[in-house]
Short mmCIF file of C-alpha atoms in Angstrom, two decimals:
data_model
loop_
_atom_site.label_atom_id
_atom_site.label_comp_id
_atom_site.label_asym_id
_atom_site.label_seq_id
_atom_site.Cartn_x
_atom_site.Cartn_y
_atom_site.Cartn_z
CA MET Y 1 -11.17 266.12 -141.63
CA GLU Y 2 -8.83 267.44 -138.90
CA LEU Y 3 -7.44 263.94 -138.38
CA ALA Y 4 -6.72 263.62 -142.11
CA ARG Y 5 -4.93 266.98 -142.13
CA ALA Y 6 -2.85 265.99 -139.09
CA THR Y 7 -1.99 262.66 -140.73
CA ASN Y 8 -0.99 264.34 -143.98
CA ARG Y 9 1.16 266.83 -142.10
CA SER Y 10 2.83 264.03 -140.14
CA VAL Y 11 3.59 262.08 -143.32
CA ARG Y 12 4.97 265.19 -145.02
CA LEU Y 13 7.25 266.01 -142.07
CA ARG Y 14 8.44 262.40 -142.01
CA ASN Y 15 9.24 262.60 -145.73
CA ARG Y 16 11.03 265.91 -145.28
CA SER Y 17 13.07 264.43 -142.44
CA ALA Y 18 14.08 261.38 -144.50
CA LEU Y 19 15.13 263.45 -147.53
CA LEU Y 20 16.92 266.14 -145.55
CA THR Y 21 18.83 263.58 -143.51
CA LYS Y 22 19.93 261.74 -146.64
CA LEU Y 23 21.07 264.96 -148.31
CA PHE Y 24 22.86 266.15 -145.18
CA LEU Y 25 24.84 262.93 -144.75
CA ASP Y 26 25.38 261.74 -148.33
CA ALA Y 27 25.06 264.69 -150.74
CA PRO Y 28 25.42 265.50 -153.53
CA LEU Y 29 22.56 263.32 -154.71
CA THR Y 30 20.06 263.48 -157.56
CA ARG Y 31 16.31 263.20 -157.15
CA GLN Y 32 16.57 259.69 -158.58
CA ASP Y 33 19.17 258.82 -155.93
CA LEU Y 34 16.74 260.00 -153.26
CA VAL Y 35 13.92 257.88 -154.67
CA ARG Y 36 16.14 254.78 -154.61
CA SER Y 37 17.64 255.37 -151.17
CA THR Y 38 14.51 256.46 -149.26
CA GLY Y 39 11.83 254.33 -150.92
CA LEU Y 40 9.64 257.40 -151.48
CA SER Y 41 7.80 257.84 -154.75
CA GLN Y 42 9.10 260.11 -157.50
CA PRO Y 43 6.21 262.61 -157.05
CA ALA Y 44 6.74 262.71 -153.26
CA VAL Y 45 10.46 263.37 -153.68
CA SER Y 46 9.88 266.04 -156.33
CA ASN Y 47 7.27 267.87 -154.25
CA VAL Y 48 9.29 267.84 -151.02
CA VAL Y 49 12.54 268.82 -152.75
CA ALA Y 50 10.76 271.73 -154.46
CA ASP Y 51 9.58 272.97 -151.05
CA LEU Y 52 13.05 272.59 -149.53
CA ILE Y 53 14.60 274.58 -152.39
CA ASP Y 54 11.95 277.30 -152.06
CA GLU Y 55 12.72 277.55 -148.32
CA GLY Y 56 16.46 277.86 -148.97
CA LEU Y 57 17.26 274.58 -147.20
CA VAL Y 58 18.45 272.73 -150.30
CA ALA Y 59 20.37 274.00 -153.32
CA GLU Y 60 21.33 272.59 -156.69
CA ALA Y 61 25.01 271.66 -157.00
CA GLY Y 62 25.52 271.17 -160.73
CA ALA Y 63 24.60 268.40 -163.15
CA ALA Y 64 25.38 264.74 -162.63
CA GLU Y 65 27.37 262.89 -165.28
CA SER Y 66 25.08 261.51 -167.97
CA ASP Y 67 25.40 258.78 -170.59
CA GLY Y 68 22.93 260.61 -172.77
CA GLY Y 69 19.69 262.48 -172.49
CA ARG Y 70 18.89 265.26 -170.09
CA PRO Y 71 21.36 265.31 -167.16
CA SER Y 72 19.99 265.12 -163.62
CA MET Y 73 20.73 267.92 -161.21
CA LEU Y 74 22.70 267.20 -158.05
CA LEU Y 75 21.30 268.44 -154.75
CA ARG Y 76 22.86 269.31 -151.41
CA VAL Y 77 21.94 271.20 -148.27
CA ALA Y 78 22.46 274.95 -148.64
CA PRO Y 79 25.63 275.77 -146.66
CA ARG Y 80 24.53 279.28 -145.67
CA PHE Y 81 21.00 278.33 -144.65
CA ALA Y 82 21.98 278.30 -140.98
CA PHE Y 83 24.97 277.94 -138.67
CA VAL Y 84 25.71 275.79 -135.64
CA ILE Y 85 28.15 276.05 -132.75
CA GLY Y 86 29.93 273.10 -131.18
CA VAL Y 87 31.64 273.24 -127.77
CA ASP Y 88 34.10 270.78 -126.29
CA VAL Y 89 34.28 271.23 -122.51
CA GLY Y 90 37.42 269.25 -121.75
CA GLU Y 91 39.38 269.07 -118.54
CA THR Y 92 42.20 271.30 -119.78
CA ARG Y 93 40.38 273.68 -122.13
CA VAL Y 94 37.07 274.82 -123.56
CA ARG Y 95 37.01 274.76 -127.38
CA VAL Y 96 34.22 276.62 -129.22
CA GLU Y 97 33.73 276.20 -132.98
CA LEU Y 98 31.32 277.65 -135.54
CA PHE Y 99 30.17 275.65 -138.59
CA ASP Y 100 27.93 276.39 -141.54
CA PHE Y 101 25.03 274.07 -142.43
CA ALA Y 102 27.39 271.87 -144.49
CA MET Y 103 29.62 271.47 -141.40
CA THR Y 104 32.47 273.54 -142.78
CA LEU Y 105 34.50 275.05 -139.92
CA LEU Y 106 34.31 278.85 -140.03
CA ALA Y 107 35.80 279.99 -136.72
CA SER Y 108 37.35 278.50 -133.58
CA VAL Y 109 38.55 279.71 -130.19
CA GLU Y 110 40.02 278.03 -127.11
CA TYR Y 111 40.14 278.93 -123.43
CA PRO Y 112 42.58 277.04 -121.15
CA LEU Y 113 41.29 275.57 -117.89
CA ASP Y 114 43.13 274.89 -114.67
CA PRO Y 115 42.31 271.20 -114.03
CA ALA Y 116 42.38 271.87 -110.30
CA ARG Y 117 39.79 274.67 -110.58
CA THR Y 118 37.13 273.71 -113.11
CA GLU Y 119 34.27 275.71 -111.58
CA PRO Y 120 30.97 275.50 -113.49
CA ASP Y 121 30.54 279.29 -113.65
CA VAL Y 122 34.01 279.64 -115.19
CA VAL Y 123 33.15 277.03 -117.82
CA ALA Y 124 29.82 278.73 -118.55
CA GLY Y 125 31.61 282.06 -118.92
CA HIS Y 126 34.07 280.57 -121.42
CA VAL Y 127 31.24 279.06 -123.45
CA LEU Y 128 29.40 282.39 -123.62
CA ALA Y 129 32.57 284.29 -124.49
CA GLY Y 130 33.32 281.71 -127.17
CA ILE Y 131 29.87 282.06 -128.74
CA ASP Y 132 30.42 285.81 -129.10
CA ALA Y 133 33.99 285.31 -130.34
CA VAL Y 134 33.27 282.82 -133.12
CA THR Y 135 30.14 284.59 -134.38
CA GLY Y 136 32.09 287.84 -134.37
CA GLN Y 137 35.02 286.31 -136.27
CA ALA Y 138 32.74 284.91 -138.97
CA ARG Y 139 30.33 287.87 -138.94
CA VAL Y 140 27.36 285.64 -138.29
CA ALA Y 141 24.28 287.04 -136.56
CA HIS Y 142 22.99 285.13 -133.53
CA ALA Y 143 19.59 284.92 -135.24
CA ASP Y 144 21.18 282.77 -137.96
CA VAL Y 145 22.56 280.22 -135.46
CA LEU Y 146 20.41 277.10 -135.26
CA GLY Y 147 21.72 276.16 -131.83
CA VAL Y 148 24.70 275.41 -129.62
CA GLY Y 149 25.79 271.84 -128.89
CA ILE Y 150 28.01 271.19 -125.87
CA GLY Y 151 30.01 268.04 -125.15
CA VAL Y 152 31.10 267.72 -121.53
CA SER Y 153 32.80 265.18 -119.26
CA GLY Y 154 30.55 263.22 -116.93
CA VAL Y 155 26.96 262.05 -116.89
CA VAL Y 156 24.47 264.42 -118.50
CA GLU Y 157 21.00 264.04 -116.99
CA GLN Y 158 18.48 265.20 -119.57
CA GLY Y 159 15.31 266.98 -118.49
CA VAL Y 160 13.70 270.37 -118.82
CA GLN Y 161 17.27 271.66 -118.43
CA ALA Y 162 20.33 269.41 -118.59
CA VAL Y 163 22.20 268.71 -115.35
CA VAL Y 164 25.78 267.41 -115.25
CA HIS Y 165 27.26 264.92 -112.76
CA ALA Y 166 31.05 264.69 -113.03
CA GLN Y 167 32.71 263.20 -109.95
CA ALA Y 168 36.22 263.64 -111.36
CA LEU Y 169 35.58 267.40 -111.70
CA GLY Y 170 33.81 267.69 -108.37
CA TRP Y 171 30.52 268.46 -110.14
CA ASP Y 172 27.36 267.14 -108.49
CA ARG Y 173 24.06 268.03 -110.20
CA VAL Y 174 25.55 271.11 -111.84
CA PRO Y 175 22.79 273.01 -113.73
CA LEU Y 176 25.07 273.73 -116.67
CA GLU Y 177 22.29 274.47 -119.15
CA ARG Y 178 20.78 277.03 -116.77
CA LEU Y 179 24.17 278.65 -116.17
CA ILE Y 180 24.88 279.02 -119.88
CA GLY Y 181 21.28 279.83 -120.76
CA ALA Y 182 21.35 282.83 -118.43
CA GLY Y 183 23.70 284.52 -120.90
CA THR Y 184 22.21 283.55 -124.27
CA ASP Y 185 18.84 282.91 -125.87
CA LEU Y 186 20.28 280.43 -128.38
CA PRO Y 187 18.92 276.86 -128.10
CA LEU Y 188 21.30 274.67 -126.07
CA HIS Y 189 21.91 270.94 -126.47
CA ILE Y 190 24.20 269.25 -123.90
CA ASP Y 191 25.54 265.70 -123.98
CA ASN Y 192 28.49 263.64 -122.80
CA GLY Y 193 31.65 264.34 -124.81
CA ALA Y 194 32.29 260.69 -125.69
CA LYS Y 195 28.77 260.49 -127.12
CA THR Y 196 29.25 263.64 -129.22
CA LEU Y 197 32.56 262.22 -130.50
CA GLY Y 198 30.74 259.00 -131.35
CA GLN Y 199 28.04 260.85 -133.27
CA ALA Y 200 30.63 262.80 -135.27
CA GLU Y 201 32.52 259.64 -136.18
CA MET Y 202 29.28 257.82 -137.07
CA TRP Y 203 28.17 260.64 -139.36
CA PHE Y 204 31.46 261.71 -140.93
CA GLY Y 205 34.35 259.49 -139.79
CA ALA Y 206 35.46 256.01 -138.83
CA GLY Y 207 31.97 254.83 -137.86
CA ARG Y 208 30.26 255.43 -141.22
CA GLY Y 209 28.51 252.31 -142.42
CA ALA Y 210 28.67 250.50 -139.07
CA ARG Y 211 25.56 249.47 -137.15
CA HIS Y 212 27.38 248.30 -134.01
CA ALA Y 213 30.38 250.30 -132.81
CA VAL Y 214 32.07 251.61 -129.70
CA PHE Y 215 33.80 254.99 -129.67
CA ALA Y 216 36.38 255.36 -126.90
CA LEU Y 217 37.41 258.85 -125.81
CA VAL Y 218 40.86 258.95 -124.22
CA GLY Y 219 41.94 262.35 -122.93
CA SER Y 220 42.61 263.49 -119.39
CA GLY Y 221 39.70 261.22 -118.55
CA VAL Y 222 38.29 258.20 -120.35
CA GLY Y 223 34.79 257.46 -121.63
CA ALA Y 224 32.95 255.65 -124.41
CA ALA Y 225 29.85 255.78 -126.57
CA VAL Y 226 28.15 252.50 -127.45
CA VAL Y 227 26.20 252.42 -130.70
CA THR Y 228 23.90 249.47 -131.31
CA ASN Y 229 21.66 249.14 -134.38
CA GLY Y 230 22.75 252.64 -135.34
CA ALA Y 231 21.54 254.31 -132.12
CA THR Y 232 23.54 255.40 -129.08
CA TYR Y 233 22.85 253.23 -126.05
CA ARG Y 234 22.22 255.44 -123.02
CA GLY Y 235 20.97 253.22 -120.21
CA ALA Y 236 18.42 254.17 -117.57
CA SER Y 237 19.74 257.69 -116.92
CA SER Y 238 22.13 258.31 -119.82
CA SER Y 239 25.22 257.20 -117.87
CA ALA Y 240 25.98 254.20 -120.12
CA GLY Y 241 29.50 254.38 -121.51
CA GLU Y 242 31.47 255.26 -118.37
CA TRP Y 243 34.14 252.85 -119.59
CA GLY Y 244 36.90 254.70 -117.78
CA HIS Y 245 35.36 253.73 -114.45
CA THR Y 246 35.16 250.02 -115.09
CA THR Y 247 37.59 248.10 -112.89
CA LEU Y 248 40.81 247.02 -114.57
CA ILE Y 249 42.73 245.93 -111.44
CA TYR Y 250 40.83 245.27 -108.22
CA GLY Y 251 42.31 247.38 -105.44
CA GLY Y 252 44.69 249.05 -107.90
CA ARG Y 253 45.68 252.68 -108.39
CA ALA Y 254 43.45 255.38 -106.90
CA CYS Y 255 41.12 256.97 -109.44
CA ARG Y 256 39.87 260.55 -109.42
CA CYS Y 257 36.32 259.21 -109.00
CA GLY Y 258 37.23 257.87 -105.54
CA ALA Y 259 37.39 254.18 -106.47
CA ARG Y 260 40.53 252.12 -107.05
CA GLY Y 261 41.75 250.23 -110.09
CA CYS Y 262 39.61 252.02 -112.69
CA LEU Y 263 40.78 251.89 -116.31
CA GLU Y 264 41.08 255.69 -116.24
CA ALA Y 265 43.64 255.39 -113.43
CA TYR Y 266 45.94 253.64 -115.92
CA VAL Y 267 45.22 255.05 -119.40
CA GLY Y 268 43.88 258.57 -118.83
CA ALA Y 269 46.49 261.20 -119.74
CA GLU Y 270 46.80 262.36 -116.14
CA ALA Y 271 47.36 258.77 -114.99
CA ILE Y 272 49.91 257.99 -117.73
CA ILE Y 273 51.93 261.07 -116.81
CA ASP Y 274 51.71 260.15 -113.12
CA ARG Y 275 52.93 256.62 -113.82
CA TYR Y 276 55.83 258.05 -115.82
CA ARG Y 277 56.67 260.41 -112.94
CA GLU Y 278 56.72 257.47 -110.51
CA ALA Y 279 58.89 255.44 -112.89
CA ARG Y 280 61.34 258.37 -112.97
CA GLY Y 281 61.71 258.18 -109.21
CA GLY Y 282 59.38 261.11 -108.63
CA ARG Y 283 61.21 263.55 -110.93
CA PRO Y 284 58.83 265.96 -112.71
CA VAL Y 285 57.86 265.19 -116.31
CA PRO Y 286 59.01 267.94 -118.72
CA GLY Y 287 56.22 270.17 -120.03
CA ASP Y 288 53.84 272.87 -118.85
CA ASP Y 289 50.60 270.94 -119.28
CA GLU Y 290 49.30 267.42 -119.88
CA GLU Y 291 49.58 267.62 -123.65
CA SER Y 292 53.22 268.73 -123.63
CA GLN Y 293 54.07 266.21 -120.88
CA LEU Y 294 52.50 263.32 -122.80
CA ALA Y 295 54.35 264.47 -125.92
CA ALA Y 296 57.61 264.47 -123.91
CA LEU Y 297 56.95 260.89 -122.80
CA VAL Y 298 56.31 259.77 -126.38
CA ALA Y 299 59.45 261.57 -127.60
CA ALA Y 300 61.59 260.02 -124.84
CA ALA Y 301 60.51 256.48 -125.67
CA GLY Y 302 63.05 256.30 -128.50
CA THR Y 303 65.98 256.61 -126.11
CA SER Y 304 64.63 255.85 -122.64
CA ASP Y 305 63.85 252.32 -121.43
CA THR Y 306 61.71 253.84 -118.67
CA ALA Y 307 59.56 255.81 -121.09
CA ARG Y 308 59.29 252.81 -123.41
CA ARG Y 309 58.17 250.58 -120.56
CA VAL Y 310 55.47 253.07 -119.50
CA LEU Y 311 54.13 253.23 -123.06
CA ASP Y 312 54.25 249.44 -123.43
CA ASP Y 313 52.29 249.07 -120.20
CA THR Y 314 49.82 251.70 -121.39
CA ALA Y 315 49.22 249.77 -124.62
CA GLY Y 316 48.60 246.62 -122.58
CA TYR Y 317 46.13 248.34 -120.24
CA LEU Y 318 44.33 250.01 -123.13
CA GLY Y 319 44.19 246.73 -125.05
CA ALA Y 320 42.65 245.00 -122.04
CA GLY Y 321 40.05 247.76 -121.80
CA VAL Y 322 39.25 247.39 -125.52
CA ALA Y 323 38.96 243.61 -125.06
CA ASN Y 324 36.34 244.23 -122.38
CA LEU Y 325 34.36 246.37 -124.84
CA ILE Y 326 34.58 243.65 -127.47
CA ASN Y 327 33.48 240.91 -125.06
CA LEU Y 328 30.60 243.00 -123.70
CA PHE Y 329 29.18 244.61 -126.85
CA ASN Y 330 30.38 242.52 -129.84
CA PRO Y 331 30.95 245.64 -132.01
CA GLU Y 332 31.96 245.72 -135.66
CA ARG Y 333 34.38 248.54 -134.82
CA VAL Y 334 36.13 250.02 -131.83
CA VAL Y 335 37.29 253.56 -132.57
CA LEU Y 336 39.84 255.26 -130.31
CA GLY Y 337 39.57 259.05 -130.19
CA GLY Y 338 40.41 262.01 -127.99
CA TRP Y 339 43.59 264.06 -127.87
CA ALA Y 340 45.53 261.51 -125.79
CA ALA Y 341 44.55 258.62 -128.08
CA MET Y 342 45.76 260.65 -131.06
CA ALA Y 343 49.05 261.42 -129.27
CA LEU Y 344 49.48 257.70 -128.58
CA GLY Y 345 48.49 256.66 -132.11
CA ASP Y 346 51.74 254.75 -132.70
CA LEU Y 347 50.65 252.32 -129.97
CA LEU Y 348 47.69 251.11 -132.05
CA PRO Y 349 49.35 247.86 -133.25
CA ALA Y 350 50.32 247.00 -129.66
CA VAL Y 351 46.81 247.84 -128.44
CA ARG Y 352 45.34 245.51 -131.07
CA GLU Y 353 47.74 242.76 -130.05
CA ALA Y 354 46.92 243.17 -126.35
CA ALA Y 355 43.19 243.19 -127.09
CA GLY Y 356 43.62 239.97 -129.08
CA ARG Y 357 45.24 238.28 -126.09
CA GLN Y 358 42.41 239.29 -123.74
CA ALA Y 359 39.27 239.16 -125.88
CA LEU Y 360 37.30 236.09 -126.86
CA ARG Y 361 38.59 234.91 -130.23
CA GLN Y 362 35.41 234.99 -132.30
CA PRO Y 363 34.14 238.51 -131.39
CA TYR Y 364 37.72 239.84 -131.59
CA LEU Y 365 38.11 238.55 -135.15
CA GLN Y 366 34.84 240.26 -136.11
CA ALA Y 367 35.91 243.68 -134.81
CA SER Y 368 38.27 246.25 -136.25
CA ILE Y 369 40.19 248.53 -133.87
CA GLU Y 370 41.16 251.88 -135.35
CA LEU Y 371 41.87 255.52 -134.61
CA CYS Y 372 39.22 258.17 -135.11
CA ARG Y 373 39.43 260.06 -138.39
CA LEU Y 374 38.29 263.48 -137.23
CA GLY Y 375 41.17 264.23 -134.87
CA VAL Y 376 41.02 266.37 -131.78
CA ASP Y 377 38.04 268.39 -133.06
CA ALA Y 378 35.70 265.38 -133.03
CA VAL Y 379 34.00 266.25 -129.71
CA ALA Y 380 33.20 269.83 -130.78
CA LEU Y 381 32.15 268.72 -134.26
CA GLY Y 382 29.89 266.08 -132.77
CA ALA Y 383 28.44 268.60 -130.34
CA ALA Y 384 27.61 270.87 -133.29
CA THR Y 385 25.59 268.03 -134.82
CA LEU Y 386 23.21 267.97 -131.82
CA PRO Y 387 21.09 270.94 -133.00
CA ILE Y 388 21.37 269.60 -136.56
CA ALA Y 389 20.06 266.18 -135.49
CA ARG Y 390 17.04 267.77 -133.80
CA PHE Y 391 16.40 269.92 -136.87
CA LEU Y 392 16.57 266.94 -139.24
CA THR Y 393 14.28 264.87 -137.02
CA ASP Y 394 11.77 267.73 -137.04
CA GLY Y 395 11.75 267.78 -140.84
CA GLY Y 396 13.65 271.04 -141.18
CA VAL Y 397 11.22 273.03 -139.04
CA ARG Y 398 12.67 275.26 -136.32
CA ARG Y 399 11.09 274.81 -132.91
#
């Protein structure tokens, strides 16, 4: 009898998870849509949906168009059921954003970082301050927040509490979850920023509909998320995707990780600006920070042969890096995201051309190369989906 009850409960949670996930990603949908898309029976869908409505998780969203007869009601997740916070721990700033359950942005705050002094306790302090700031702006109680997702540079070692390894930041086994958790009782979910960007683009952006894709994050540093059969590939210890530290030129430029010739040493924002400075004979690049300096380079390319040459070289390097991704993973799509990739968006045709010269012909012709659709907020948005993903997997039951 106990085994039967446990089996029934497991089946019911699995059905709840399937229906909630479908509504979260594809709503508004009717009950008939849910029957067709999930393969569940009409009675199973009706019973589970009734429970989800009673619990406030799902709400009706008007009537669907009808050719006659009684119209079907559209369903969606209830936007005010709960809230989530997404954090983008970049190398130049910490961005904290608050979303409702329908992923509508409600509040946002940023804290600049000194790239030369990215101490873990400073980052943790910014995250905690940001949580208070965005919940205060939107007048949301902490008890109504489902969790906090955090996207961070480097390798995130999952365990009882997540630990971050980020050589470029000087972080070695940094107990980031413990540092942040000391100041909040909200559930924390930490992952690599390229992977959170990839999840956001898979759910809401350029990756929708793809089963095999690579999402490249180009900012101060460079990383990637590899999605195969719809799931993120992590490797033995979740370090898969360190694309920026693959070797582009053996014995080439020094990289922040300590090696030489890494892709990041040529196409990361810091490296691009440094190459431009060298091409200018050592003269400083105009601008107060990396974003303004990269913008100055892009603006100068219309009148300066030096700036144009640096950008042309950057497109070639980036195209070669994309070709490596295509040859290694045979994706349907390669999506370029991150603030630097967005700033360099006009280089996309040249990147495609360079990738075509370097990649094997057949896998190159099968792949599309495009910019991310969610802009510079993609890392934070993707981080905010981490507590949502856990909640959906658990069938809408808070742990």
